[in-house]
Tab-separated table of C-alpha atoms in Angstrom:
chain	number	residue	atom	x	y	z
A	68	MET	CA	0.000	0.000	0.000
A	69	LYS	CA	1.334	3.410	-0.967
A	70	ASP	CA	1.789	6.102	1.649
A	71	TYR	CA	1.703	9.788	0.763
A	72	ARG	CA	2.795	12.615	3.038
A	73	ILE	CA	0.798	15.795	2.490
A	74	ALA	CA	1.662	19.169	4.015
A	75	SER	CA	-1.543	20.979	4.932
A	76	ILE	CA	-1.336	24.804	5.053
A	77	PRO	CA	-4.844	26.174	5.701
A	78	GLY	CA	-3.582	29.780	5.843
A	79	ASP	CA	-6.108	32.529	6.485
A	80	GLY	CA	-9.848	33.124	6.616
A	81	ILE	CA	-12.007	30.458	5.022
A	82	GLY	CA	-8.843	28.624	4.003
A	83	LYS	CA	-8.923	26.979	7.421
A	84	GLU	CA	-12.524	25.865	6.918
A	85	VAL	CA	-12.204	24.442	3.411
A	86	ILE	CA	-8.888	22.687	3.990
A	87	SER	CA	-10.329	21.014	7.067
A	88	ALA	CA	-13.215	19.819	4.902
A	89	GLY	CA	-10.809	18.682	2.183
A	90	VAL	CA	-8.693	16.642	4.571
A	91	GLU	CA	-11.828	14.954	5.906
A	92	VAL	CA	-12.993	14.065	2.389
A	93	LEU	CA	-9.561	12.774	1.379
A	94	HIS	CA	-9.363	10.523	4.435
A	95	ALA	CA	-12.770	9.053	3.548
A	96	LEU	CA	-11.674	8.581	-0.049
A	97	ALA	CA	-8.423	6.838	0.887
A	98	GLU	CA	-10.321	4.487	3.180
A	99	ARG	CA	-12.826	3.778	0.403
A	100	GLU	CA	-10.074	3.035	-2.115
A	101	GLY	CA	-8.022	0.892	0.235
A	102	THR	CA	-4.943	1.080	-1.986
A	103	PHE	CA	-3.115	4.058	-0.475
A	104	ARG	CA	-2.850	6.067	2.713
A	105	LEU	CA	-2.665	9.834	3.157
A	106	SER	CA	-0.777	11.288	6.086
A	107	PHE	CA	-1.397	14.998	6.680
A	108	GLU	CA	0.796	17.333	8.695
A	109	ALA	CA	-0.735	20.747	9.379
A	110	PHE	CA	1.259	23.982	9.482
A	111	ASP	CA	-0.197	27.114	11.075
A	112	TRP	CA	1.614	29.515	8.769
A	113	GLY	CA	-0.177	32.640	7.602
A	114	SER	CA	-1.307	36.019	8.878
A	115	ASP	CA	-1.848	34.890	12.479
A	116	TYR	CA	1.672	33.449	12.459
A	117	TYR	CA	2.930	36.773	11.065
A	118	LYS	CA	1.298	38.717	13.873
A	119	ARG	CA	3.077	36.513	16.417
A	120	HIS	CA	6.482	36.197	14.738
A	121	GLY	CA	6.818	38.975	12.158
A	122	ILE	CA	7.131	36.483	9.283
A	123	MET	CA	4.505	34.460	7.407
A	124	MET	CA	6.359	31.161	7.789
A	125	PRO	CA	9.549	30.035	9.531
A	126	GLU	CA	12.876	30.657	7.848
A	127	ASP	CA	13.374	26.914	7.452
A	128	GLY	CA	9.857	26.461	6.053
A	129	LEU	CA	10.984	25.369	2.604
A	130	GLU	CA	13.335	22.755	4.008
A	131	THR	CA	10.465	21.500	6.144
A	132	LEU	CA	8.213	21.140	3.088
A	133	LYS	CA	10.720	19.507	0.736
A	134	PRO	CA	10.196	15.879	1.849
A	135	PHE	CA	6.414	15.994	1.357
A	136	ASP	CA	4.711	14.473	-1.666
A	137	ALA	CA	2.374	17.445	-2.105
A	138	ILE	CA	1.147	20.619	-0.427
A	139	TYR	CA	-2.566	21.269	0.209
A	140	PHE	CA	-3.039	25.024	0.561
A	141	GLY	CA	-6.046	27.070	1.614
A	142	ALA	CA	-5.835	30.841	1.162
A	143	VAL	CA	-3.687	33.754	2.254
A	144	GLY	CA	-4.566	37.343	3.101
A	145	ALA	CA	-5.977	39.294	6.021
A	146	PRO	CA	-7.613	42.730	6.281
A	147	ASP	CA	-5.059	43.990	8.805
A	148	VAL	CA	-1.884	42.782	7.008
A	149	PRO	CA	-0.767	44.337	3.691
A	150	ASP	CA	-1.454	42.009	0.777
A	151	HIS	CA	2.074	42.150	-0.613
A	152	ILE	CA	3.378	40.875	2.734
A	153	THR	CA	0.970	37.957	2.915
A	154	LEU	CA	1.337	36.922	-0.727
A	155	TRP	CA	5.114	37.233	-1.014
A	156	GLY	CA	5.616	35.926	2.508
A	157	LEU	CA	3.815	32.618	2.026
A	158	ARG	CA	2.263	31.562	-1.275
A	159	LEU	CA	4.853	33.035	-3.622
A	160	ALA	CA	7.572	32.193	-1.095
A	161	ILE	CA	6.674	28.554	-1.780
A	162	CYS	CA	5.818	28.685	-5.497
A	163	GLN	CA	8.964	30.400	-6.704
A	164	PRO	CA	11.709	28.541	-4.791
A	165	PHE	CA	9.979	25.232	-5.537
A	166	ASP	CA	9.874	26.199	-9.233
A	167	GLN	CA	6.141	25.528	-9.506
A	168	TYR	CA	6.167	27.196	-12.885
A	169	ALA	CA	2.995	25.647	-14.325
A	170	ASN	CA	-0.189	26.919	-12.724
A	171	VAL	CA	-3.085	24.868	-14.097
A	172	ARG	CA	-6.690	25.989	-13.674
A	173	PRO	CA	-9.446	23.837	-15.202
A	174	THR	CA	-12.807	25.512	-15.684
A	175	ARG	CA	-16.102	23.974	-16.694
A	176	ILE	CA	-19.730	24.263	-15.742
A	177	LEU	CA	-20.434	21.452	-13.295
A	178	PRO	CA	-23.787	19.615	-13.206
A	179	GLY	CA	-26.529	21.575	-11.472
A	180	ILE	CA	-24.697	24.904	-11.740
A	181	GLU	CA	-25.921	27.639	-14.032
A	182	GLY	CA	-23.344	30.137	-15.207
A	183	PRO	CA	-24.183	33.754	-16.027
A	184	LEU	CA	-23.872	33.259	-19.810
A	185	ARG	CA	-27.198	32.618	-21.504
A	186	ASN	CA	-27.596	29.170	-23.086
A	187	VAL	CA	-24.005	28.170	-22.307
A	188	GLY	CA	-23.502	24.764	-20.699
A	189	SER	CA	-20.716	22.321	-19.955
A	190	LYS	CA	-20.311	21.379	-23.621
A	191	ASP	CA	-19.662	25.016	-24.483
A	192	LEU	CA	-17.397	25.935	-21.581
A	193	ASP	CA	-14.743	23.350	-20.754
A	194	TRP	CA	-11.335	24.980	-20.536
A	195	VAL	CA	-7.941	24.572	-18.938
A	196	ILE	CA	-5.965	27.756	-18.363
A	197	VAL	CA	-2.190	27.358	-18.084
A	198	ARG	CA	-0.556	30.241	-16.253
A	199	GLU	CA	3.182	30.873	-16.344
A	200	ASN	CA	3.844	30.898	-12.626
A	201	SER	CA	7.490	31.834	-12.114
A	202	GLU	CA	8.325	35.062	-13.912
A	203	GLY	CA	6.532	37.574	-16.153
A	204	GLU	CA	4.749	40.397	-14.373
A	205	TYR	CA	5.117	38.734	-10.964
A	206	ALA	CA	8.875	38.257	-11.121
A	207	GLY	CA	9.286	40.536	-8.101
A	208	GLN	CA	11.896	42.728	-9.763
A	209	GLY	CA	11.845	46.502	-9.366
A	210	GLY	CA	12.015	49.043	-6.602
A	211	ARG	CA	11.121	52.480	-5.269
A	212	SER	CA	13.230	55.617	-5.073
A	213	HIS	CA	12.739	59.036	-3.440
A	214	ARG	CA	9.988	57.705	-1.193
A	215	GLY	CA	7.474	60.305	-0.096
A	216	LEU	CA	8.868	63.015	-2.349
A	217	PRO	CA	7.031	64.509	-5.337
A	218	GLU	CA	9.506	62.806	-7.671
A	219	GLU	CA	9.012	59.355	-6.122
A	220	VAL	CA	9.494	56.544	-8.631
A	221	ALA	CA	8.266	52.950	-8.464
A	222	THR	CA	9.237	50.319	-11.025
A	223	GLU	CA	7.773	46.851	-11.539
A	224	VAL	CA	9.881	44.972	-14.056
A	225	THR	CA	8.297	42.240	-16.136
A	226	ILE	CA	10.786	39.492	-16.952
A	227	PHE	CA	10.531	36.929	-19.709
A	228	THR	CA	13.307	34.397	-20.236
A	229	ARG	CA	13.636	32.112	-23.227
A	230	ALA	CA	13.896	29.141	-20.873
A	231	GLY	CA	10.825	30.170	-18.872
A	232	VAL	CA	8.620	30.879	-21.890
A	233	THR	CA	9.728	27.759	-23.752
A	234	ARG	CA	8.961	25.406	-20.893
A	235	ILE	CA	5.473	26.820	-20.252
A	236	MET	CA	4.684	26.701	-23.972
A	237	ARG	CA	5.785	23.070	-24.173
A	238	PHE	CA	3.712	22.264	-21.100
A	239	ALA	CA	0.661	23.944	-22.653
A	240	PHE	CA	1.068	22.230	-26.018
A	241	GLU	CA	1.476	18.848	-24.292
A	242	LEU	CA	-1.665	19.479	-22.245
A	243	ALA	CA	-3.599	20.554	-25.338
A	244	ARG	CA	-2.410	17.417	-27.139
A	245	SER	CA	-3.744	15.266	-24.271
A	246	ARG	CA	-7.252	16.738	-24.543
A	247	PRO	CA	-9.802	15.573	-27.130
A	248	ARG	CA	-9.969	18.818	-29.132
A	249	LYS	CA	-6.186	19.354	-29.328
A	250	LEU	CA	-6.775	23.087	-29.419
A	251	LEU	CA	-4.587	25.784	-27.830
A	252	THR	CA	-5.006	29.551	-27.627
A	253	VAL	CA	-1.896	31.589	-26.823
A	254	VAL	CA	-2.791	34.854	-25.085
A	255	THR	CA	-0.550	37.837	-25.723
A	256	LYS	CA	-0.308	41.634	-25.705
A	257	SER	CA	2.536	41.982	-28.180
A	258	ASN	CA	0.952	44.932	-29.970
A	259	ALA	CA	1.727	47.141	-26.954
A	260	GLN	CA	4.455	45.191	-25.128
A	261	ARG	CA	6.968	45.050	-27.940
A	262	HIS	CA	9.857	43.220	-26.300
A	263	GLY	CA	8.964	40.459	-23.859
A	264	MET	CA	5.613	39.634	-25.417
A	265	VAL	CA	6.997	39.632	-28.934
A	266	MET	CA	9.494	37.029	-27.741
A	267	TRP	CA	6.552	35.171	-26.138
A	268	ASP	CA	4.835	35.048	-29.547
A	269	GLU	CA	7.988	33.980	-31.356
A	270	ILE	CA	8.649	31.127	-28.937
A	271	ALA	CA	5.023	29.996	-29.203
A	272	ALA	CA	5.446	29.667	-32.966
A	273	GLU	CA	8.755	27.828	-32.557
A	274	VAL	CA	7.284	25.323	-30.093
A	275	ALA	CA	4.155	24.877	-32.209
A	276	ALA	CA	6.301	23.410	-34.990
A	277	ASP	CA	6.901	20.366	-32.764
A	278	TYR	CA	3.139	19.824	-32.309
A	279	PRO	CA	1.635	19.601	-35.804
A	280	ASP	CA	-1.349	17.716	-34.381
A	281	VAL	CA	-2.321	20.651	-32.135
A	282	THR	CA	-4.352	23.472	-33.645
A	283	TRP	CA	-3.360	26.792	-32.137
A	284	ASP	CA	-4.166	30.463	-32.471
A	285	LYS	CA	-3.093	33.729	-30.868
A	286	MET	CA	-5.340	36.244	-29.132
A	287	LEU	CA	-4.692	39.661	-27.585
A	288	VAL	CA	-5.659	39.567	-23.924
A	289	ASP	CA	-8.287	42.317	-24.175
A	290	ALA	CA	-9.950	40.576	-27.119
A	291	MET	CA	-9.699	37.333	-25.161
A	292	THR	CA	-12.107	38.618	-22.504
A	293	MET	CA	-14.706	39.169	-25.245
A	294	ARG	CA	-14.084	35.757	-26.774
A	295	MET	CA	-14.471	34.051	-23.398
A	296	THR	CA	-17.852	35.670	-22.849
A	297	LEU	CA	-19.244	35.739	-26.404
A	298	LYS	CA	-17.771	32.568	-27.946
A	299	PRO	CA	-16.696	30.257	-25.111
A	300	TRP	CA	-17.115	27.151	-27.280
A	301	THR	CA	-14.195	28.268	-29.476
A	302	LEU	CA	-11.728	27.764	-26.600
A	303	ASP	CA	-10.211	24.701	-24.953
A	304	THR	CA	-6.646	24.982	-23.625
A	305	ILE	CA	-5.307	28.478	-22.947
A	306	VAL	CA	-1.804	29.657	-22.048
A	307	ALA	CA	-1.053	33.144	-20.753
A	308	THR	CA	1.443	35.104	-18.697
A	309	ASN	CA	1.442	35.266	-14.915
A	310	LEU	CA	-0.698	38.415	-14.655
A	311	GLN	CA	-2.902	37.832	-17.669
A	312	ALA	CA	-3.802	34.269	-16.694
A	313	ASP	CA	-4.394	35.368	-13.102
A	314	ILE	CA	-7.077	37.769	-14.323
A	315	LEU	CA	-8.532	35.553	-17.040
A	316	SER	CA	-8.871	32.565	-14.705
A	317	ASP	CA	-10.960	34.606	-12.280
A	318	LEU	CA	-13.208	35.585	-15.176
A	319	ALA	CA	-13.361	31.937	-16.211
A	320	ALA	CA	-14.404	30.866	-12.720
A	321	ALA	CA	-17.140	33.492	-12.633
A	322	LEU	CA	-18.409	32.357	-16.038
A	323	ALA	CA	-18.550	28.793	-14.685
A	324	GLY	CA	-20.703	29.913	-11.769
A	325	SER	CA	-18.507	30.903	-8.834
A	326	LEU	CA	-14.960	31.446	-7.623
A	327	GLY	CA	-15.850	28.950	-4.909
A	328	ILE	CA	-15.754	25.965	-7.264
A	329	ALA	CA	-12.489	26.688	-9.093
A	330	PRO	CA	-9.331	24.617	-8.434
A	331	THR	CA	-5.630	25.278	-8.963
A	332	ALA	CA	-2.500	23.188	-9.275
A	333	ASN	CA	0.913	24.840	-8.894
A	334	LEU	CA	3.097	22.232	-10.554
A	335	ASN	CA	6.772	21.510	-10.666
A	336	PRO	CA	6.380	19.117	-13.619
A	337	GLU	CA	9.873	17.683	-13.225
A	338	ARG	CA	8.971	16.743	-9.609
A	339	ARG	CA	12.196	18.098	-8.151
A	340	PHE	CA	10.038	19.781	-5.502
A	341	PRO	CA	6.543	19.115	-4.137
A	342	SER	CA	3.680	20.692	-6.060
A	343	MET	CA	0.946	22.722	-4.353
A	344	PHE	CA	-2.826	22.473	-4.778
A	345	GLU	CA	-5.324	25.129	-3.729
A	346	PRO	CA	-8.746	26.589	-4.480
A	347	ILE	CA	-8.713	29.753	-6.567
A	348	HIS	CA	-10.736	31.842	-4.102
A	349	GLY	CA	-9.151	34.052	-1.481
A	350	SER	CA	-9.457	34.170	2.288
A	351	ALA	CA	-12.949	35.791	2.158
A	352	PHE	CA	-12.977	37.291	5.619
A	353	ASP	CA	-16.521	38.575	5.024
A	354	ILE	CA	-17.842	35.021	5.423
A	355	THR	CA	-15.141	33.551	7.665
A	356	GLY	CA	-16.595	31.663	10.611
A	357	LYS	CA	-20.124	31.531	9.190
A	358	GLY	CA	-19.791	27.941	7.989
A	359	ILE	CA	-20.972	28.772	4.474
A	360	ALA	CA	-17.714	28.680	2.483
A	361	ASN	CA	-17.956	26.580	-0.648
A	362	PRO	CA	-15.504	23.656	-0.342
A	363	ILE	CA	-15.988	22.423	-3.925
A	364	GLY	CA	-12.925	24.272	-5.255
A	365	THR	CA	-10.845	22.676	-2.511
A	366	PHE	CA	-12.224	19.211	-3.299
A	367	TRP	CA	-11.593	19.706	-7.026
A	368	SER	CA	-8.037	20.799	-6.205
A	369	ALA	CA	-7.699	17.512	-4.327
A	370	THR	CA	-8.588	15.604	-7.498
A	371	MET	CA	-5.704	17.366	-9.235
A	372	MET	CA	-3.421	16.444	-6.345
A	373	LEU	CA	-4.451	12.795	-6.592
A	374	GLU	CA	-3.836	12.781	-10.353
A	375	HIS	CA	-0.395	14.271	-9.759
A	376	LEU	CA	0.332	11.511	-7.235
A	377	GLY	CA	-0.693	8.891	-9.780
A	378	GLU	CA	-3.979	7.947	-8.093
A	379	LYS	CA	-6.184	8.440	-11.155
A	380	ALA	CA	-8.960	6.081	-10.055
A	381	ALA	CA	-9.331	7.903	-6.731
A	382	ALA	CA	-9.301	11.262	-8.495
A	383	ASP	CA	-12.070	10.098	-10.817
A	384	ARG	CA	-14.135	8.793	-7.898
A	385	LEU	CA	-13.816	12.110	-6.065
A	386	MET	CA	-14.774	14.054	-9.198
A	387	ARG	CA	-17.861	11.892	-9.672
A	388	ALA	CA	-18.835	12.576	-6.058
A	389	ILE	CA	-18.350	16.319	-6.547
A	390	GLU	CA	-20.555	16.297	-9.641
A	391	ARG	CA	-23.285	14.306	-7.915
A	392	VAL	CA	-23.368	16.855	-5.119
A	393	THR	CA	-23.357	19.951	-7.333
A	394	ALA	CA	-26.179	18.397	-9.368
A	395	ASP	CA	-28.362	18.705	-6.236
A	396	GLN	CA	-29.264	22.387	-6.028
A	397	GLY	CA	-30.324	21.862	-2.429
A	398	LEU	CA	-26.609	21.422	-1.695
A	399	HIS	CA	-25.496	24.730	-3.200
A	400	THR	CA	-23.758	27.179	-0.879
A	401	PRO	CA	-24.705	30.896	-0.931
A	402	ASP	CA	-22.150	31.792	-3.611
A	403	LEU	CA	-24.157	29.539	-5.945
A	404	GLY	CA	-27.472	30.992	-4.829
A	405	GLY	CA	-28.284	28.281	-2.282
A	406	ALA	CA	-28.360	27.993	1.492
A	407	ALA	CA	-26.233	24.903	2.145
A	408	THR	CA	-23.394	24.953	4.640
A	409	THR	CA	-19.807	23.794	4.294
A	410	ARG	CA	-20.657	20.919	6.605
A	411	GLN	CA	-23.620	19.770	4.520
A	412	VAL	CA	-21.644	19.820	1.268
A	413	THR	CA	-18.745	17.959	2.883
A	414	ASP	CA	-21.030	15.276	4.321
A	415	ALA	CA	-22.762	14.889	0.968
A	416	VAL	CA	-19.480	14.432	-0.913
A	417	ILE	CA	-18.321	11.820	1.602
A	418	ALA	CA	-21.631	10.001	1.256
A	419	ALA	CA	-21.301	10.070	-2.526
A	420	ILE	CA	-17.777	8.655	-2.298
A	421	LEU	CA	-18.936	5.784	-0.113
A	422	ALA	CA	-21.924	5.080	-2.372
A	423	ASP	CA	-19.899	5.080	-5.593
A	424	ASN	CA	-19.487	1.604	-7.029
A	425	GLU	CA	-17.823	2.451	-10.331
């Protein structure tokens, strides 16, 4: 029997609630499968830790995480701590050193959920957005000079490297090749960003030559927002820069019904470091403690974690359970227009796992 060690980092706000639900569901799933075990170790890193220690995680945090098979992450951010401290102090402090350069965000309309687009269903909106997760607009390069003076200057330097762009393009083309439609859209803004994004386009064309079986096209990011809303059926796999994909994936989640259902995988495809799996939503302090956070995005992220670990059958069983629960509108949380609680959705998913005989 295989044993997997999972580092659990609930983080802030509703992250603590949904990760707790996710761990409970994963334990039930592992018991149902009977072919592997999951061992979770929880870490209390986040904004509360920062308020006690002045840092978001211990200085040896990365060394602590290295031996784990995967990281299950909740959310980060608090109203009384600046966002750049929380993000760079925890989530990005893990993603970048662990070279989790491929951020993968599947989006589709799940059974029982009605998106805001008229007459658009799961056959019309079934995407995977690949986000370059290590450089680009979030490279962290830049600075500020003459602080507080009228001539104060702040720079935020976007960095594209040939190595970084090539590897994310190859990842995206491989993913597109693995999907039935074999269709990839490369998002760009090379009409206005004439250096880095022109190189992005050039490398996309170079990589495309190695994938003659994949149909691909190029779309300016502003036009992409219109295409996503007006012609969603023309899209399948999408690759975009760190900032652009960050924005587009939130739009995608909203078009699929709610940020609460959207999953994320931060992958180190070469597996030199553990990969991290998290729901797309934030810490949502406005509903923290009310017991109404939607755990579906966290459960869906768990399916991606199981696939990454090689437990495809378990991932499929969990996804079937998720879809059976979302199909019941009486089990929709408030973000989906219902009145169900986190507890009710969690119990229903566990029940569906146990009842699944496929």
